[in-house]
PDB file of C-alpha atoms in Angstrom:
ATOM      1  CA  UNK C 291      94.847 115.326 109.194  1.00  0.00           C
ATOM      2  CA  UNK C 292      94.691 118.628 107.232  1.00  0.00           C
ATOM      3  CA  UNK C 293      92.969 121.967 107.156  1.00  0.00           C
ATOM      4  CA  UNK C 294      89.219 122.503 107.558  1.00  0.00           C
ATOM      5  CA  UNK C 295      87.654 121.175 103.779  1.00  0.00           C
ATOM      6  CA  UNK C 296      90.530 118.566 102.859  1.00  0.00           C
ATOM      7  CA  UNK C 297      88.415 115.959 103.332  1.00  0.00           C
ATOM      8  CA  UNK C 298      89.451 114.409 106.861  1.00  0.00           C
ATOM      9  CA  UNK C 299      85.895 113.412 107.828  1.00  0.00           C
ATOM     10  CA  UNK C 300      84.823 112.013 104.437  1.00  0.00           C
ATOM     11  CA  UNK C 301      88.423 110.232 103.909  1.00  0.00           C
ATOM     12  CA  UNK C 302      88.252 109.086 107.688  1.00  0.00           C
ATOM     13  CA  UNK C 303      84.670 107.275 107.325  1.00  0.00           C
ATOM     14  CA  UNK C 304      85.960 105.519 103.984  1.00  0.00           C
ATOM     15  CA  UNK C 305      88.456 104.207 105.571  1.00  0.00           C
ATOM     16  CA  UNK C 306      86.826 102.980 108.177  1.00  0.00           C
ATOM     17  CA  UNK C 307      84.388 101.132 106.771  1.00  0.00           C
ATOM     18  CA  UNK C 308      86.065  99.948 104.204  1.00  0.00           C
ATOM     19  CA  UNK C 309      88.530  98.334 106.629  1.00  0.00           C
ATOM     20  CA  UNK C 310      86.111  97.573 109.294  1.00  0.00           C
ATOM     21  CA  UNK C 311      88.411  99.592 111.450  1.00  0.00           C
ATOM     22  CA  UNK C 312      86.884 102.095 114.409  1.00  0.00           C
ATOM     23  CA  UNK C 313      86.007 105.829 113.395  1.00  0.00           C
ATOM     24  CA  UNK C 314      86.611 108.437 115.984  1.00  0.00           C
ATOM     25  CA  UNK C 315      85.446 112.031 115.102  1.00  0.00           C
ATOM     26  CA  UNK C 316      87.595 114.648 116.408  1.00  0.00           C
ATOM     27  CA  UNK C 317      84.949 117.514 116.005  1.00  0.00           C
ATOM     28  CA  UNK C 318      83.023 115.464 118.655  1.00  0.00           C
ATOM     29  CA  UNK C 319      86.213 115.870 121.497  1.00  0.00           C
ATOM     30  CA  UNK C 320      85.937 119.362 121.122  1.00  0.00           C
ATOM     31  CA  UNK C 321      84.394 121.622 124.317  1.00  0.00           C
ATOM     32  CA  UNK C 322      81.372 123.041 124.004  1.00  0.00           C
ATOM     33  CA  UNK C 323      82.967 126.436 124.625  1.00  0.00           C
ATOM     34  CA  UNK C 324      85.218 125.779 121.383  1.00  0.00           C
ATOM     35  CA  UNK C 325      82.293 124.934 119.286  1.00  0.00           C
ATOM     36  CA  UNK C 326      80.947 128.188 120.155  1.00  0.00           C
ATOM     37  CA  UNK C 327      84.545 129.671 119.798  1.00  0.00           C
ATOM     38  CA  UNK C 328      84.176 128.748 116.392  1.00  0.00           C
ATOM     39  CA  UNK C 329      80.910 129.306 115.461  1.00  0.00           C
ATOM     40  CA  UNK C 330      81.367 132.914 116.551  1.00  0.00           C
ATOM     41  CA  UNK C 331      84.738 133.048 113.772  1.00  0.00           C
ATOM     42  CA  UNK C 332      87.010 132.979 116.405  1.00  0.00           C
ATOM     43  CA  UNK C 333      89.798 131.123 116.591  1.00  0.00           C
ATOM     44  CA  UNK C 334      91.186 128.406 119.174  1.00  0.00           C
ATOM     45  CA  UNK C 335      94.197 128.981 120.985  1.00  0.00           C
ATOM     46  CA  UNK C 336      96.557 126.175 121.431  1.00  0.00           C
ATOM     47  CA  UNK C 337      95.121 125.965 124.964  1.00  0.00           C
ATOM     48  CA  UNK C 338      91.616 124.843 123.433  1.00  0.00           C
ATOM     49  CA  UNK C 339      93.605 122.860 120.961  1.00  0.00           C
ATOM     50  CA  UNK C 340      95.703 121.136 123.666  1.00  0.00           C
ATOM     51  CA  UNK C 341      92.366 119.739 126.036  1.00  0.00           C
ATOM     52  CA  UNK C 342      91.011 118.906 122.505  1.00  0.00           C
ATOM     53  CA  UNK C 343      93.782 116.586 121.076  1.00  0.00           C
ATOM     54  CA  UNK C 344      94.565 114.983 124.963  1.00  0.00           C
ATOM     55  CA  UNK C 345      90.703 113.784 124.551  1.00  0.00           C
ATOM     56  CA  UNK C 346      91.906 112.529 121.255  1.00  0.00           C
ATOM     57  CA  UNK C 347      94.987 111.116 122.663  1.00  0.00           C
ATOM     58  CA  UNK C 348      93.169 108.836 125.250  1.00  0.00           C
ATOM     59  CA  UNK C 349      90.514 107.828 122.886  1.00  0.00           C
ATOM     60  CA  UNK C 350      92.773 106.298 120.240  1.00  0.00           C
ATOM     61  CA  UNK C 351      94.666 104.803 123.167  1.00  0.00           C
ATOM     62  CA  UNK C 352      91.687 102.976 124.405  1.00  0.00           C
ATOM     63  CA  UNK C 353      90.999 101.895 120.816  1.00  0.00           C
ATOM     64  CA  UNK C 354      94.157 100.606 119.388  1.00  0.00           C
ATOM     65  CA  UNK C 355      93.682 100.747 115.577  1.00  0.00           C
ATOM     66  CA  UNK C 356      91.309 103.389 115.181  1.00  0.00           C
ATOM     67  CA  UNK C 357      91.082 105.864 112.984  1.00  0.00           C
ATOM     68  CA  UNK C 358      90.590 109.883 113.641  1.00  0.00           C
ATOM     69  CA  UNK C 359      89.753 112.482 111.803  1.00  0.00           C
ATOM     70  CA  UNK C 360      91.875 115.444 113.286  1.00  0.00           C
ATOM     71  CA  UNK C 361      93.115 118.531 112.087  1.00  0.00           C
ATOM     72  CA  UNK C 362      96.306 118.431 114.053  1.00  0.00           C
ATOM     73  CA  UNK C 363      98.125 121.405 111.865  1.00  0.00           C
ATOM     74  CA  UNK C 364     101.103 121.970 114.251  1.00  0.00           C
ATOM     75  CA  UNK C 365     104.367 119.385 114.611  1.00  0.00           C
ATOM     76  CA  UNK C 366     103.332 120.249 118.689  1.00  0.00           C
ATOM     77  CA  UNK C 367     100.077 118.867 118.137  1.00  0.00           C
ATOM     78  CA  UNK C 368     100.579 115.960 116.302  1.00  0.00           C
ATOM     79  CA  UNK C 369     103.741 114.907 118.801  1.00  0.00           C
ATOM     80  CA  UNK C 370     101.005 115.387 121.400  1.00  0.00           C
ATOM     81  CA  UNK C 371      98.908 112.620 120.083  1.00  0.00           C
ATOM     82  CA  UNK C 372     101.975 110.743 119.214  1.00  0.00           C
ATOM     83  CA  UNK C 373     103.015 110.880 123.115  1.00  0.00           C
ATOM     84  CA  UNK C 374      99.680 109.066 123.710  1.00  0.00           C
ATOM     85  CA  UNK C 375      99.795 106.617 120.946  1.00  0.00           C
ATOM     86  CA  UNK C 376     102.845 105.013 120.262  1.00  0.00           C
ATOM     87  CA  UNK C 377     102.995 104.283 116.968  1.00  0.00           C
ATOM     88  CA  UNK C 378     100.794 106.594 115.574  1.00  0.00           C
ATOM     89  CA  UNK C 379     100.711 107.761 111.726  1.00  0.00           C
ATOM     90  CA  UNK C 380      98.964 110.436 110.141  1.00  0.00           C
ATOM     91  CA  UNK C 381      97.741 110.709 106.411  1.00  0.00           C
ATOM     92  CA  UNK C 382      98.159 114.467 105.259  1.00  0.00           C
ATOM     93  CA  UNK C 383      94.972 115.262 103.031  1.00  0.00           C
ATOM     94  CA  UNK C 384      96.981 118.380 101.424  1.00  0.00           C
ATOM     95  CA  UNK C 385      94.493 121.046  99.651  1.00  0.00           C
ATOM     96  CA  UNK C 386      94.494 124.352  98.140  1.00  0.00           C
ATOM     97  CA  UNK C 387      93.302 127.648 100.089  1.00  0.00           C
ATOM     98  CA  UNK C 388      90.720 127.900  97.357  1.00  0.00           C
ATOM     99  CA  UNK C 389      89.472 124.343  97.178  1.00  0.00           C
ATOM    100  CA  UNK C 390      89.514 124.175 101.409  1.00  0.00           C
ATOM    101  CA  UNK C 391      86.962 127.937 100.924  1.00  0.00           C
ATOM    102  CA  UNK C 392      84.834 126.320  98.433  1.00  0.00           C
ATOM    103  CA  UNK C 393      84.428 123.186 100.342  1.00  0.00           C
ATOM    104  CA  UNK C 394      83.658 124.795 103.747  1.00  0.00           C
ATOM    105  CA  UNK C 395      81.260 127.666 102.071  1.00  0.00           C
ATOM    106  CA  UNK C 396      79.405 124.412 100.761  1.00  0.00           C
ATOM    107  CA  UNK C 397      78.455 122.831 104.312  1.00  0.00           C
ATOM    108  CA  UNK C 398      76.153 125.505 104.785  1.00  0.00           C
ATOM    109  CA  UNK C 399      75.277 127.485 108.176  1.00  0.00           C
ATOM    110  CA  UNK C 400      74.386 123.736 110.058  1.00  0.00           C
ATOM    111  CA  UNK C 401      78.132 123.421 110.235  1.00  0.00           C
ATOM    112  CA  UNK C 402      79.824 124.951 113.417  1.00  0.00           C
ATOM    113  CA  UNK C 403      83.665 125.751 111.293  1.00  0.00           C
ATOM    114  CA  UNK C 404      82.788 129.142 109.226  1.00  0.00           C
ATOM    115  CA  UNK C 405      84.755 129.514 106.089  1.00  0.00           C
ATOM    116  CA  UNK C 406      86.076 132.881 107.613  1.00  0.00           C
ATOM    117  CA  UNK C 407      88.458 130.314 109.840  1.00  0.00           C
ATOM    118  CA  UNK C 408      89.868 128.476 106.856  1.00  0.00           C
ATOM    119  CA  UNK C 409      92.996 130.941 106.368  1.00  0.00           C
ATOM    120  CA  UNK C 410      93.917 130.917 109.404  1.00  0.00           C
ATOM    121  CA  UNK C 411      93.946 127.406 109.267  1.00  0.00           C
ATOM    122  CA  UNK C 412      96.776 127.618 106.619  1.00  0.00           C
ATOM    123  CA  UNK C 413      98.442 130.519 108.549  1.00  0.00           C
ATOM    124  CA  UNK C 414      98.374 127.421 111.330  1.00  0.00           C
ATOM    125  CA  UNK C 415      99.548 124.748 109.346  1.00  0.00           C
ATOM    126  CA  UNK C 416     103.063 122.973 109.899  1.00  0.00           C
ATOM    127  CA  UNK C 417     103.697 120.794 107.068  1.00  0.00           C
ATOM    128  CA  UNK C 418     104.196 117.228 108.455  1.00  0.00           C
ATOM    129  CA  UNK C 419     105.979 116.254 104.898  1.00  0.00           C
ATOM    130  CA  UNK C 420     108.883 114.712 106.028  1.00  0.00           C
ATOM    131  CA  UNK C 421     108.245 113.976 109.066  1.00  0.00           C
ATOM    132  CA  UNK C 422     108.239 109.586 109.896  1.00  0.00           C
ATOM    133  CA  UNK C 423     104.868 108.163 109.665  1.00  0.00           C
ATOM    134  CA  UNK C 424     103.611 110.488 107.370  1.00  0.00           C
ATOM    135  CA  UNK C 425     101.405 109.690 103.950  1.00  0.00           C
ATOM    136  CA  UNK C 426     100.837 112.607 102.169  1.00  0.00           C
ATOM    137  CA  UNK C 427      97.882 113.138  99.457  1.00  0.00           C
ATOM    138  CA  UNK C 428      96.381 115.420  97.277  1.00  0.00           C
ATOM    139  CA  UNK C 429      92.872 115.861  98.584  1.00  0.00           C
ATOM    140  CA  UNK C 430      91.447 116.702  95.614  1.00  0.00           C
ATOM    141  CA  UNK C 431      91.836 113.020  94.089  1.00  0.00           C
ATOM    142  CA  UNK C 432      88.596 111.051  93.963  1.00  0.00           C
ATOM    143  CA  UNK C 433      87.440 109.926  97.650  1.00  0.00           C
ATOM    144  CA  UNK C 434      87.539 106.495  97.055  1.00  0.00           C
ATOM    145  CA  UNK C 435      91.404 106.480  96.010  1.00  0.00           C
ATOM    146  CA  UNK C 436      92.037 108.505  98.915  1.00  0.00           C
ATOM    147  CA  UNK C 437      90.562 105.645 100.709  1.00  0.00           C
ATOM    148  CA  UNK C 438      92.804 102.971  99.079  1.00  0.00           C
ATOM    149  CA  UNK C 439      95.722 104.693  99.063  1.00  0.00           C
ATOM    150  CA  UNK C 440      95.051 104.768 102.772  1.00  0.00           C
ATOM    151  CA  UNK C 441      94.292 101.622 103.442  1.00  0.00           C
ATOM    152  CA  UNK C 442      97.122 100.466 101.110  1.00  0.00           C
ATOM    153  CA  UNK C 443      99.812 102.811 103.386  1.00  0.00           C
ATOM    154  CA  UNK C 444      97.959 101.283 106.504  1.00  0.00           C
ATOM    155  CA  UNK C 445      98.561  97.656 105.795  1.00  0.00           C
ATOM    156  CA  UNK C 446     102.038  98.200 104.717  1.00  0.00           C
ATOM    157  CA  UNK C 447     102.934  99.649 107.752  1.00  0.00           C
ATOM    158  CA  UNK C 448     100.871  97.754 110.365  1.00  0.00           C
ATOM    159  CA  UNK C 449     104.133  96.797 112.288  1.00  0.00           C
ATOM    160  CA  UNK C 450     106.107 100.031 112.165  1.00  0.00           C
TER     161      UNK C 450
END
């Protein structure tokens, strides 16, 4: 989880693969009227959000194990998807305002998620730091030790 350019989707597929574990994409639960939503540089409400992480929800429920890459920026949203999954932990890819721009202006126009959104992506964010089942990282560490430290975290707490 994190803001738009920490990484999720990168860190996500890593982590996957490198634990032969199940990848679920959380751009690809979101309404076709939110991709356009966001492609236009407007922003989603929590109602958009809420349809969004309930598709989520039931997809990691159907795959126990799985991993997602979701922004889930608000305490609401990630107790939402903790309602659905019990048991559910979140790894915090935690990134500058500067680094998140620089990452986003770098997709190119192919990507829905203009760089015009990222601030109020931060303006959005509720630190999860503290909160239990929580790893938090800097995103700006090399991929693969993102990855590790994941999987690392994962095993260790496979039975919380």
């Amino acid at each position: 989880m994190g803001v738009a350019g920490s990484g999720k989707t990168t860190v996500a597929r890593l982590v996957a693969q490198a634990g032969g574990i199940a990848l679920l994409e959380g751009d690809d639960f979101h309404a076709p009227e939110s991709i356009a939503k966001m492609r236009q540089g407007t922003p989603l409400t929590d109602q958009d959000r809420e349809r969004w992480l309930d598709r989520i929800g039931d997809a990691l429920a159907a795959q126990p194990g799985a991993v997602v890459s979701c922004s889930a920026l608000k305490r609401a949203y990630r107790d939402r998807l903790r309602a659905r999954v019990a048991g559910l932990r979140f790894v915090f890819l935690e990134v500058s305002p500067a680094v998140a721009h620089a990452r986003v202006a770098a997709r190119g126009a192919g990507h829905f998620f203009p760089p015009s959104l990222v601030d109020l992506q931060f303006a959005t964010l509720e630190s999860p730091a503290g909160e239990p089942g929580v790893l938090r990282l800097d995103a700006t560490r090399p991929e693969a030790q993102l990855c590790d430290q994941a999987l690392a975290w994962r095993a260790t707490h496979s039975k919380d």
